[in-house]
Coordinates of C-alpha atoms in Angstrom, one line a residue:
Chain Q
X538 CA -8.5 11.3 -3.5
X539 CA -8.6 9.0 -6.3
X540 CA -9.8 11.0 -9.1
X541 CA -10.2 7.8 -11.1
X542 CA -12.2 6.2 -8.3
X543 CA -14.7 9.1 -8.0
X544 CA -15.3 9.0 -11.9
X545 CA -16.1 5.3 -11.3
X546 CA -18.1 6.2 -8.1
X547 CA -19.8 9.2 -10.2
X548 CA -20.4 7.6 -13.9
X549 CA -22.3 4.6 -11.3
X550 CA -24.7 6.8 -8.9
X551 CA -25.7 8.7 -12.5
X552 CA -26.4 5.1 -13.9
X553 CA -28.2 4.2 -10.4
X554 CA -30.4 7.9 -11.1
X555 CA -31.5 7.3 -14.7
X556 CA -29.8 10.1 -15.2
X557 CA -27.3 11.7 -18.3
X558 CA -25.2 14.1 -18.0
X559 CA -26.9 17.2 -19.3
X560 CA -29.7 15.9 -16.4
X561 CA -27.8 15.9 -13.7
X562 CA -26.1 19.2 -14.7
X563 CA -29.7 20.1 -14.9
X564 CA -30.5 18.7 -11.7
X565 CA -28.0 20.4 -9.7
X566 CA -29.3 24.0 -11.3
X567 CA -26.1 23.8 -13.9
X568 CA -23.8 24.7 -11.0
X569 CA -21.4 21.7 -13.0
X570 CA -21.7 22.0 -17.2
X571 CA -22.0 18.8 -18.6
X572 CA -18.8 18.7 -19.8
X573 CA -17.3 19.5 -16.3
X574 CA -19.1 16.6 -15.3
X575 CA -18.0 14.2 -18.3
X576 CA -14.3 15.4 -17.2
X577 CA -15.4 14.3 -13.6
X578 CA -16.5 11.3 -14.6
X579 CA -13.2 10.6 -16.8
X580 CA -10.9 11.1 -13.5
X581 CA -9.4 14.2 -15.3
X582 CA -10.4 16.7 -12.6
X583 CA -11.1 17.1 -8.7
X584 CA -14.6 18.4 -7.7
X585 CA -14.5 21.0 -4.4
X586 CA -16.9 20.3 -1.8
X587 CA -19.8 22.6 -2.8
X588 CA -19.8 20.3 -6.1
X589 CA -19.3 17.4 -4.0
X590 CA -22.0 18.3 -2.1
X591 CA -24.3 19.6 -5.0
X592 CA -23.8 15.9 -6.5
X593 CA -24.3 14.2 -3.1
X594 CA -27.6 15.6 -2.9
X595 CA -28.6 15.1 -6.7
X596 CA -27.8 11.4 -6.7
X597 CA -29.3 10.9 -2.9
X598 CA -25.9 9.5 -2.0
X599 CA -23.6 10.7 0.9
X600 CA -20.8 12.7 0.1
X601 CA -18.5 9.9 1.9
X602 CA -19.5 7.5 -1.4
X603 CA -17.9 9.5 -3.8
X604 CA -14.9 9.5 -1.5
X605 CA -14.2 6.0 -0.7
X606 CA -11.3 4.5 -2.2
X607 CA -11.9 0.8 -2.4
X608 CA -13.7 0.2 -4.8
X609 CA -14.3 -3.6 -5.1
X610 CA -13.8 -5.3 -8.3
X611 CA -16.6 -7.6 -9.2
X612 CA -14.7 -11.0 -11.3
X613 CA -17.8 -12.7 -12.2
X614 CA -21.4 -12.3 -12.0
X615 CA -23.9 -14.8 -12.1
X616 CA -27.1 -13.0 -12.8
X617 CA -29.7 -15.5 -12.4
X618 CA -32.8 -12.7 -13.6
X619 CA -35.8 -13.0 -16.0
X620 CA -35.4 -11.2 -19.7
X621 CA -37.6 -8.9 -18.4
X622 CA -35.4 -6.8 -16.4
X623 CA -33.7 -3.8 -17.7
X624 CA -29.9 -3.2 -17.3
X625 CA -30.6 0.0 -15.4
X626 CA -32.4 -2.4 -12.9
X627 CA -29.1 -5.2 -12.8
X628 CA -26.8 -1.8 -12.7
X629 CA -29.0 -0.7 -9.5
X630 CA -28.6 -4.2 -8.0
X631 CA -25.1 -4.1 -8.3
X632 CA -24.2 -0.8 -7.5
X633 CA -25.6 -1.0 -3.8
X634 CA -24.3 -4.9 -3.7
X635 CA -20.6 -2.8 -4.5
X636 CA -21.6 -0.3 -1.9
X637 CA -22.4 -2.8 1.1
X638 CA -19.4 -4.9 0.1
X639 CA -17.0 -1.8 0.7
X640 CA -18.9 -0.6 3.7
X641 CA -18.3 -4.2 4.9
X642 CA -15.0 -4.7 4.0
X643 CA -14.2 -1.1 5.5
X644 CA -15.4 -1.9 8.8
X645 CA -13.9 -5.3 8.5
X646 CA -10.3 -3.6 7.6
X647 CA -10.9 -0.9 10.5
X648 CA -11.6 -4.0 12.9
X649 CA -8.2 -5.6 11.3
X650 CA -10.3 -8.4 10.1
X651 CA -9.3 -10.3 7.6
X652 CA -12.0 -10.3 4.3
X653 CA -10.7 -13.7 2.7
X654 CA -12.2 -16.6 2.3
X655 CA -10.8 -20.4 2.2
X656 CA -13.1 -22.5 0.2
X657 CA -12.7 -25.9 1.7
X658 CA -14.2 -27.9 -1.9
X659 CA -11.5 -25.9 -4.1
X660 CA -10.2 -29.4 -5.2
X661 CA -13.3 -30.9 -5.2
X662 CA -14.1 -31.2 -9.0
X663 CA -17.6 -31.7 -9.7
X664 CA -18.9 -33.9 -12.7
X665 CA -22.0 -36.0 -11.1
X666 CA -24.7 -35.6 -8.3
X667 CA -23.0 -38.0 -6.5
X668 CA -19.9 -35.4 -6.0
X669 CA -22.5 -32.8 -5.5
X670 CA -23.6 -34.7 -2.5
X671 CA -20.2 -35.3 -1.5
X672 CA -19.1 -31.9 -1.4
X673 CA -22.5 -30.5 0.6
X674 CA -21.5 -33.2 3.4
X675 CA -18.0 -31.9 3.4
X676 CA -19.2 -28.3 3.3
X677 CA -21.0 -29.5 6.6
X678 CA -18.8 -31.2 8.0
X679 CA -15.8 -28.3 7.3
X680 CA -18.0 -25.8 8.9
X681 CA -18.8 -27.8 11.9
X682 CA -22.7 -27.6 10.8
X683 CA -22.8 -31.5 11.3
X684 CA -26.0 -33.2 10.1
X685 CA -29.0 -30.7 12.3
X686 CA -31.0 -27.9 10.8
X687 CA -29.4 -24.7 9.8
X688 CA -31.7 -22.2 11.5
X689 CA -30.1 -19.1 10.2
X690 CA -28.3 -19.9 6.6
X691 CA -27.3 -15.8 6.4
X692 CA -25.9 -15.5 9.9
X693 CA -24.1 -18.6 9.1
X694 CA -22.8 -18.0 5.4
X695 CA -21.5 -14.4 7.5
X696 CA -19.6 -16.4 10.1
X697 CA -17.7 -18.2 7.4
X698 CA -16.6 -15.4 5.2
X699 CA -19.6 -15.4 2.6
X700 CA -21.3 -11.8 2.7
X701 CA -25.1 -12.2 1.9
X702 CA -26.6 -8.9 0.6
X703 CA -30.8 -9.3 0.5
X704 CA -32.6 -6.7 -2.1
X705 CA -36.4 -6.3 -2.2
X706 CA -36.7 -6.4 -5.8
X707 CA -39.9 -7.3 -8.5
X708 CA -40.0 -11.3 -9.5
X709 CA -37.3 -10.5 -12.4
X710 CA -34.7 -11.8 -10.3
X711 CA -33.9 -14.6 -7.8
X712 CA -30.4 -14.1 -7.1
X713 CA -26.9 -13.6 -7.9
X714 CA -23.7 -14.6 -7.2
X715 CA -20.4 -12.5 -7.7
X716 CA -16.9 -13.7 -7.8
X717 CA -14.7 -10.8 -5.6
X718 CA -10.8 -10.2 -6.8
X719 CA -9.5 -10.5 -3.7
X720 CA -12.5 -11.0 -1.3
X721 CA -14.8 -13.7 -0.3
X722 CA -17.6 -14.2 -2.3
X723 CA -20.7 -12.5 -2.2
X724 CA -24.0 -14.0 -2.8
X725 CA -27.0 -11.3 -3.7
X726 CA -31.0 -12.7 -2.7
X727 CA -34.2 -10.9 -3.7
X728 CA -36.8 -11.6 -0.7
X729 CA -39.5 -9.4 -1.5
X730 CA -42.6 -11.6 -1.3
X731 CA -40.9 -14.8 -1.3
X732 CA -41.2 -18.0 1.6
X733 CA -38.6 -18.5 3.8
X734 CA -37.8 -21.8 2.3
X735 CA -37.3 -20.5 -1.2
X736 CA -34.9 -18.1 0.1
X737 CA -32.9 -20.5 1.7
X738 CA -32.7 -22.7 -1.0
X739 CA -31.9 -19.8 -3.4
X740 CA -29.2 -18.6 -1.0
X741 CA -27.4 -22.2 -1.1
X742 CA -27.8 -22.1 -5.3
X743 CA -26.2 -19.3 -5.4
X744 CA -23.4 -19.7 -3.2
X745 CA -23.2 -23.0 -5.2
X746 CA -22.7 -21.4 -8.6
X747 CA -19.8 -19.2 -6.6
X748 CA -18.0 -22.5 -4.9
X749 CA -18.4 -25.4 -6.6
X750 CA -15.3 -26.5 -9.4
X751 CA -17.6 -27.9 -11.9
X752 CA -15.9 -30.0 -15.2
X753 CA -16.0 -28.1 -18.7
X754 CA -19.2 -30.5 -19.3
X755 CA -21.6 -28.9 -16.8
X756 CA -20.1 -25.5 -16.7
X757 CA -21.1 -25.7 -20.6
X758 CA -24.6 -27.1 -20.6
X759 CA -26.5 -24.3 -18.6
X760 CA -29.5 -26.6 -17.8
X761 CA -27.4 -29.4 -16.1
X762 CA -25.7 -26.4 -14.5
X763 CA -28.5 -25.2 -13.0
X764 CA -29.7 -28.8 -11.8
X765 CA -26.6 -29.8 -9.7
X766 CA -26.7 -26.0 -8.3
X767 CA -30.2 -27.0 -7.0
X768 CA -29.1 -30.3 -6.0
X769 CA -26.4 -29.0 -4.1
X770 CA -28.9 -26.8 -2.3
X771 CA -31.0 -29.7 -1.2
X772 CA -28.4 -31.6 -0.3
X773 CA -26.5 -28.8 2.2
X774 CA -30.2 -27.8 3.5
X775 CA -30.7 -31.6 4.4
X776 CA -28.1 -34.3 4.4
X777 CA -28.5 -37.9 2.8
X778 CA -28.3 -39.6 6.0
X779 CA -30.4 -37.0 7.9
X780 CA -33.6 -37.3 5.3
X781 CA -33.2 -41.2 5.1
X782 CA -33.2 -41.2 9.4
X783 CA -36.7 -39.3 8.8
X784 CA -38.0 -41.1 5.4
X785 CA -36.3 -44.6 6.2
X786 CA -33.9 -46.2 3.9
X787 CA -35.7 -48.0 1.9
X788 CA -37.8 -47.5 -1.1
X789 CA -41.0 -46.4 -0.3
X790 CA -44.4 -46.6 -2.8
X791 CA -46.5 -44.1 -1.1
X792 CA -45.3 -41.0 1.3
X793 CA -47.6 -38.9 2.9
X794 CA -47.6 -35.8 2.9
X795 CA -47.4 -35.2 6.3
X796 CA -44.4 -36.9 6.5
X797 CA -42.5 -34.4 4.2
X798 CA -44.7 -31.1 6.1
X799 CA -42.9 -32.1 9.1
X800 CA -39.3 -32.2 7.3
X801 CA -40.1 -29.2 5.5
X802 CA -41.0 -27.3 9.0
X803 CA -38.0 -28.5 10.7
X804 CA -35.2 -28.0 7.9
X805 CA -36.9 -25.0 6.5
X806 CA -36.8 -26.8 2.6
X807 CA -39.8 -27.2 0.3
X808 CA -41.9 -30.5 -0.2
X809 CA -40.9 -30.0 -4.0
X810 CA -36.8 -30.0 -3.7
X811 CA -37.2 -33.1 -1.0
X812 CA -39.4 -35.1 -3.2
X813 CA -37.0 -34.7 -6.5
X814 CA -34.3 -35.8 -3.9
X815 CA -36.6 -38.4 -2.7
X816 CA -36.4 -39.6 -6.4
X817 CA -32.6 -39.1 -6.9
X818 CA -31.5 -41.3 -3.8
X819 CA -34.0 -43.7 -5.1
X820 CA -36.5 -44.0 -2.2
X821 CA -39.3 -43.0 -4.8
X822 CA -39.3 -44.4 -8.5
X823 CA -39.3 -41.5 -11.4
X824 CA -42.7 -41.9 -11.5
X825 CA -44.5 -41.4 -8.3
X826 CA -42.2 -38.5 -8.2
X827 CA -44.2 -37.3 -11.9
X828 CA -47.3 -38.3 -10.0
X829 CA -46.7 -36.0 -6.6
X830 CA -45.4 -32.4 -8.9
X831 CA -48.5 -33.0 -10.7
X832 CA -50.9 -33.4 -7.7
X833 CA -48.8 -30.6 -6.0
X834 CA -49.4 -28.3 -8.7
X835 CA -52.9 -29.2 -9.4
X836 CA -53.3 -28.9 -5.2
X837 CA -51.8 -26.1 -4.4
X838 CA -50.6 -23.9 -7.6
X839 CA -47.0 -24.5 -9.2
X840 CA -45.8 -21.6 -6.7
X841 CA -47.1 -22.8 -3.4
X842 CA -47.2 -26.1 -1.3
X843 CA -48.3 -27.1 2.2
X844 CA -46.1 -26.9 5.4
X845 CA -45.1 -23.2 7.1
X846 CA -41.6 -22.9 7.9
X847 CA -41.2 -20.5 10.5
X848 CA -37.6 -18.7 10.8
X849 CA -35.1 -16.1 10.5
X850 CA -32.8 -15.1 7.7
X851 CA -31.0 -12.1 8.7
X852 CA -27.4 -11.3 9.3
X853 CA -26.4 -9.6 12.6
X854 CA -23.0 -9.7 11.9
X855 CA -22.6 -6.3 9.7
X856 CA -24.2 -4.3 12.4
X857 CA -22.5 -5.8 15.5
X858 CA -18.9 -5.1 13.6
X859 CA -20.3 -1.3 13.3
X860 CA -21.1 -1.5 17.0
X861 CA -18.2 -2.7 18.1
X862 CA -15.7 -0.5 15.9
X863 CA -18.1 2.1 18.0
X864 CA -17.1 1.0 21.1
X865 CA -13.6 0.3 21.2
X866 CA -14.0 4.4 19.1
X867 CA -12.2 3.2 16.0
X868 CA -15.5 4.9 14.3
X869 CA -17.2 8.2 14.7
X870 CA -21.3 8.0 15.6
X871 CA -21.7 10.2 11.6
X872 CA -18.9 7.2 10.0
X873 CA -21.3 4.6 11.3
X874 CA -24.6 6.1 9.9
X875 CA -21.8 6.5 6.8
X876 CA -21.1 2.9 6.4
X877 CA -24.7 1.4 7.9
X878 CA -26.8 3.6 5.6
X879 CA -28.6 4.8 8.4
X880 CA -29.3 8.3 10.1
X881 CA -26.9 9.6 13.3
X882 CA -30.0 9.1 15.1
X883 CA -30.5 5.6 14.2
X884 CA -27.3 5.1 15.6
X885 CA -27.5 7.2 18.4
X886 CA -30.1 4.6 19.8
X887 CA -27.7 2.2 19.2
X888 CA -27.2 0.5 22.7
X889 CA -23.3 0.0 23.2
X890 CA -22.0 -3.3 23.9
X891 CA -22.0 -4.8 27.3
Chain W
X393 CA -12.9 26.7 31.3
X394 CA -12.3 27.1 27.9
X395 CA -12.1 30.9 26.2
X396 CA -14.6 30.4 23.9
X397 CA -15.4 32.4 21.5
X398 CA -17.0 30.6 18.9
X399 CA -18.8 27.1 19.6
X400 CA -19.1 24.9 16.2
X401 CA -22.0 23.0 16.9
X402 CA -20.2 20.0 15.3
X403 CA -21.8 16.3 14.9
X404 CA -25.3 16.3 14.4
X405 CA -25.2 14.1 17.6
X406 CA -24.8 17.1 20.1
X407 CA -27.7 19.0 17.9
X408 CA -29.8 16.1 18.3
X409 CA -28.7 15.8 22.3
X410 CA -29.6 19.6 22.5
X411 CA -32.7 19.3 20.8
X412 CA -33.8 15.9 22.5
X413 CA -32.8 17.7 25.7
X414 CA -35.0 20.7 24.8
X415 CA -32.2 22.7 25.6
X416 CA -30.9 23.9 21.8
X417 CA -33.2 27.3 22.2
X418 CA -32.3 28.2 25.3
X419 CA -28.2 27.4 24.6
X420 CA -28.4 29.8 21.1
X421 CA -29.5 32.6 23.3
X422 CA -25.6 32.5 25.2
X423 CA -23.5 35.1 23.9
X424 CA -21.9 32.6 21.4
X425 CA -21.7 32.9 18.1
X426 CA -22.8 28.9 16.6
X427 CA -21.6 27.8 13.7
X428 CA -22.1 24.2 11.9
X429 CA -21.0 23.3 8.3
X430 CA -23.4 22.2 5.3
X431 CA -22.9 18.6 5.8
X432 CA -23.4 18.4 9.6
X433 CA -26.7 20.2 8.4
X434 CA -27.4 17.4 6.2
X435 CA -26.7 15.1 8.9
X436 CA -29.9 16.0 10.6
X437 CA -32.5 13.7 9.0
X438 CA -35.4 13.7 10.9
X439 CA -38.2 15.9 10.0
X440 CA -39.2 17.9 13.1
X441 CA -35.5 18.3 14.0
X442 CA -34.5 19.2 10.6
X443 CA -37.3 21.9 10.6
X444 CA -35.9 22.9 14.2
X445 CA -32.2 24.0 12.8
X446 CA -33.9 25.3 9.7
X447 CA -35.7 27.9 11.9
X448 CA -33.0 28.6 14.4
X449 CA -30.8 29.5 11.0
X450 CA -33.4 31.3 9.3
X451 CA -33.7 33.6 12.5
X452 CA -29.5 33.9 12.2
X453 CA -29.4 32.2 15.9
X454 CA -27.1 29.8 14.1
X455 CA -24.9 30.1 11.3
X456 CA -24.4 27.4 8.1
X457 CA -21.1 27.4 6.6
X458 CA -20.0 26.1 3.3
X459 CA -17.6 23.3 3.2
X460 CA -14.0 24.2 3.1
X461 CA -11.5 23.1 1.1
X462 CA -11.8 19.9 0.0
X463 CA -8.0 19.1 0.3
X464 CA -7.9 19.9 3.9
X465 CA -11.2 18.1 4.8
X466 CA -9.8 15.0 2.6
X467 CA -6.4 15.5 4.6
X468 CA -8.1 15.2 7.8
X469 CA -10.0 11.9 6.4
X470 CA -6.9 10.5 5.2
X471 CA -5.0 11.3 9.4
X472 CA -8.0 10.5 11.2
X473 CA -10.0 7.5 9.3
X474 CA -12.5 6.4 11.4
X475 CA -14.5 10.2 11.0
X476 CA -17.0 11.0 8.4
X477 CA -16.8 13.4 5.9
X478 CA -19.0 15.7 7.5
X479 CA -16.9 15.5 10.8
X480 CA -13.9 16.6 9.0
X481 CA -15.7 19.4 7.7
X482 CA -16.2 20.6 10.9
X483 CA -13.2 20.1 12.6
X484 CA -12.1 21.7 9.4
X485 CA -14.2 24.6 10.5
X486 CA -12.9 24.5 14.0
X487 CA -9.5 24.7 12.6
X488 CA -9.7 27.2 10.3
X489 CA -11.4 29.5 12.2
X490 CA -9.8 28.7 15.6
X491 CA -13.0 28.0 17.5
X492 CA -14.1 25.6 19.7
X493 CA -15.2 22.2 18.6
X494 CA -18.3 21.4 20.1
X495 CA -18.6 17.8 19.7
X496 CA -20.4 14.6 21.3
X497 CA -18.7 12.3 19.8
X498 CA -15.5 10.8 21.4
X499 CA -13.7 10.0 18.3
X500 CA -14.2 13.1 16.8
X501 CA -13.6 14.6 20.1
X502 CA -9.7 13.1 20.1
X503 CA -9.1 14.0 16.4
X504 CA -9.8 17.5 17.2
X505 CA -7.7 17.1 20.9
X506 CA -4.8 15.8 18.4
X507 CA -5.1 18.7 16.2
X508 CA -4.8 21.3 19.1
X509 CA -8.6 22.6 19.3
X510 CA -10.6 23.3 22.2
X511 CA -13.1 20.5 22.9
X512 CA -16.3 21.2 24.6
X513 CA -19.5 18.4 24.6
X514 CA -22.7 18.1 25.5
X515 CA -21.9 18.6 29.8
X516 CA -20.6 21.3 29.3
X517 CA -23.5 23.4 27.9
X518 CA -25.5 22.1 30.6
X519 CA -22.9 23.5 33.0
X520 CA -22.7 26.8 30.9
X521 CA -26.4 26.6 31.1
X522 CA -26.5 26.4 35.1
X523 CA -23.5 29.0 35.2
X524 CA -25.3 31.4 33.0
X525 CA -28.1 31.3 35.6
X526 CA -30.7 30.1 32.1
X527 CA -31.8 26.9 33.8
X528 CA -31.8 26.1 37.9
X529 CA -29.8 23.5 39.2
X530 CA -32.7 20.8 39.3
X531 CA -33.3 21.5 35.2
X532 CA -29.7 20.9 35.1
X533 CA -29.7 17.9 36.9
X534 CA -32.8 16.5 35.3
X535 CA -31.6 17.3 32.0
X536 CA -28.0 15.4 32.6
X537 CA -30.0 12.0 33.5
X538 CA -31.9 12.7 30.5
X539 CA -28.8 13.0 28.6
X540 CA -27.6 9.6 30.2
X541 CA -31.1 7.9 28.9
X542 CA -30.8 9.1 25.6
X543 CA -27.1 9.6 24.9
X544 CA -25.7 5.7 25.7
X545 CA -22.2 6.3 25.4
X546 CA -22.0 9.3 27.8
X547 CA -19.4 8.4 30.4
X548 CA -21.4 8.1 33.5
X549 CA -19.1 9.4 35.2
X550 CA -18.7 12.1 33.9
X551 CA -22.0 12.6 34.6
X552 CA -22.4 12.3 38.2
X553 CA -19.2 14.4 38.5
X554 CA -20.9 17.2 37.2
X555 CA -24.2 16.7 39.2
X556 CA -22.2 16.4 42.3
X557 CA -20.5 19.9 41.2
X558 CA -23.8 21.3 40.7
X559 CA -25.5 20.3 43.7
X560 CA -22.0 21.4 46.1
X561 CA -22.5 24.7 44.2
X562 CA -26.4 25.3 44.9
X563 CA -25.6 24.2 48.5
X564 CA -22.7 27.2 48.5
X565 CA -24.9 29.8 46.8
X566 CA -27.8 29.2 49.3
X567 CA -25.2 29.5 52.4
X568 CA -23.9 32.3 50.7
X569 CA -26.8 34.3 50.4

């Protein structure tokens, strides 16, 4: 047991609680003094199982989280959040991204997996829209996407390496993106009470802020930063050549709104990001694109637009990996509930493979 | 057969098989003594089964332990690392106390194997059951395609073997008598 680990793993689930160390001494009817637990907490001394225990059910955790040993190292995080949200709320964010990471990587690692990830636009240094646009296509093109609708960005991000962890969180924060040591990158979305489109558009912002090599110039001006991170979303959501097949190549004085309905329904991006990229490959003049946010917002709210895109974002691929290490009995039925988060029942019902 | 002395009712999954099966009751009444750990305790989330083993311990049909040592239960993580903490508490248990893992889970099931205990799952207390005369043989051989509905990764053929025995051994008894 790493003692230092468990402090880590400790000091974090008493964060997640709210809680300080007289009230979780407190909590667990002072079976631990709060100094015992400040030594804990400082890796100076190992807890028995009764303490381990004790804690497991203070903090709502399973014991088997205070034990695990690898304990991923976030290198950056790109917190994309309102002022509004508390740093207990970002530490709760990130301490269950953490956890799913390890219990991801840990299944990956028992599957011999491999948990790195080749960015194919390393050398790809970004200074204009027009490189933006160039490395979406080659992102495409890389991954074999070619130029058609991605129907399930999650399930795809999974199959390439990215891990995508959704939270149901208040509006304080869109999403985040976290550089691994090590690992492949993982991209954080909040979903609670948000369309399908902004999701996907989110997911592909943040994963942009997480792959893209911008110049010292962008990364330094946090407004153009955030522009070519949303142009880069549009542009992997639909391709140049895809929206002018739809739109027609040249420049257009009036488009009705039909017309961008039926794009928005079939690649599952808002009217509002495909009439600023209307305006940026120059099919609509900066003006009419003025005249349509205007009458969009007036129309329908600054939050809402026509068009329903109907979809799926969900990732499969953590829970197939569980069922499968199940199957070929490289995991116990209680490990899996360990690592899924859910009950030995849940996984009881499980139906095996095949 | 296994000399059993003690059963340690290991993974919460043969607990919930018993109890799905309707069969925990009637099992604590064998001359066994039953024995789980804390954590397998805590393993049991759903509120009407939870309430079940709460009973059946309160009336001392079923004992609780406290964890063991947490070097030995970490050891065991450490050899076997695709079991749970709570699994190595009770194979811990088994261990210690040189008893007879009762376990439905396979993985668990070869740890302990590998370690020298006495393995026993779900079948058999269905068999023991029958043998003990507690449920007939068409109980025993309802109960074991229940156990198939609601237990996916029982060996099947495990399964029919032990119907097959059952039915041979009704046939037998009624010649007998």
């Amino acid at each position: 047991m790493r003692l230092d680990i468990f402090g880590s793993r400790l000091r974090s689930a008493r964060m997640i609680a709210g809680l300080s160390l007289r009230e979780l001494s407190e909590k667990i009817d002072n079976e631990v003094t709060k100094q015992a637990l400040s030594k804990y907490e400082k890796g100076l001394m190992q807890p028995s199982s009764s303490v381990l225990n004790a804690l497991s059910d203070a903090l709502n955790l399973k014991v088997d989280f205070f034990l695990k040993d690898n304990f991923v190292e976030f290198k950056t995080i790109d917190f994309r959040k309102k002022k509004s949200m508390t740093k207990r709320d970002e530490d709760i964010i990130l301490e269950r991204s953490r956890l799913y990471y390890e219990n991801y990587s840990e299944i990956e690692n028992i599957l011999g997996i491999g948990n790195s990830f080749l960015n194919p636009i390393e050398n790809l240094i970004i200074n204009s829209l027009e490189d933006v646009e160039r490395a979406a296509d080659v992102l495409r093109d890389t991954w074999g996407l070619g130029t058609q609708p991605i129907s399930n960005l999650i399930e795809m991000l999974e199959s390439v390496g990215i891990k995508v962890f959704t939270i149901e969180h208040s509006d304080e924060i869109d999403g985040v993106a976290i550089d691994i040591e090590g690992g492949s990158p993982l991209v954080i979305i909040n979903i609670d009470n948000k369309p399908l489109e902004r999701i996907r558009f989110t997911i592909i912002h943040e994963l942009a802020h997480s792959i893209l090599k911008f110049t010292k110039r962008i990364l330094e001006d946090e407004r153009l930063l955030e522009k070519m991170c949303h142009y880069f979303a549009s542009c992997f959501l639909i391709p140049k050549s895809k929206l002018i097949e739809m739109i027609g190549g040249n420049k257009r004085n009036y488009i009705r709104i039909n017309e961008l309905i039926a794009i928005k329904e079939y690649f599952g991006i808002s009217i509002r990001a495909l009439v600023y990229r209307l305006q940026q490959i120059g099919i609509i003049t900066t003006n009419y694109h003025k005249r349509w946010s205007i009458w969009l917002n007036k129309e329908y709210g600054s939050k809402n637009e026509p068009g329903n895109y109907v979809g799926v974002e969900k990732s499969h691929r953590f829970m197939q990996l569980i069922d499968r290490a199940l199957s070929e009995e490289l995991i116990s039925i209680s490990k899996a509930a360990s690592l899924s988060n859910l009950s030995v029942s849940d996984i009881k019902k499980m139906k095996p493979i095949g | 057969m296994a000399n059993v002395k003690n059963i340690l009712v290991k993974d919460a999954c043969i607990i919930i098989d018993l109890m799905e099966l309707d069969l925990l009751d009637v099992f604590l009444s064998l001359d066994y003594i039953v024995i789980t750990s804390q954590s397998v305790v805590k393993e049991i989330t759903d509120e009407t089964q939870a309430e079940l083993l709460a009973n059946q311990i309160r009336a001392n049909n079923m004992q609780k332990e406290n964890d063991g040592e947490l070097s030995d239960i970490l050891n065991l993580m450490g050899k076997y690392t695709g079991i749970s903490y709570a699994d190595a508490t009770v194979l811990e248990l088994s261990l210690r106390i040189n008893a007879t893992l009762l376990s439905a889970d396979k993985l668990l099931r070869k740890a302990g194997e590998n370690e020298g205990a006495t393995i026993c799952g779900t079948l058999w207390v269905i068999r023991e059951l029958y043998m003990s005369e507690m449920i007939s043989s068409a109980i025993a051989i309802t109960k074991i395609n229940e156990l198939i509905k609601i237990n996916t990764r029982i060996p099947i053929n495990l399964c029919k073997k032990l119907i097959k025995e059952i039915e041979k051994h009704q046939a037998t008894y009624y010649i007998n008598k």
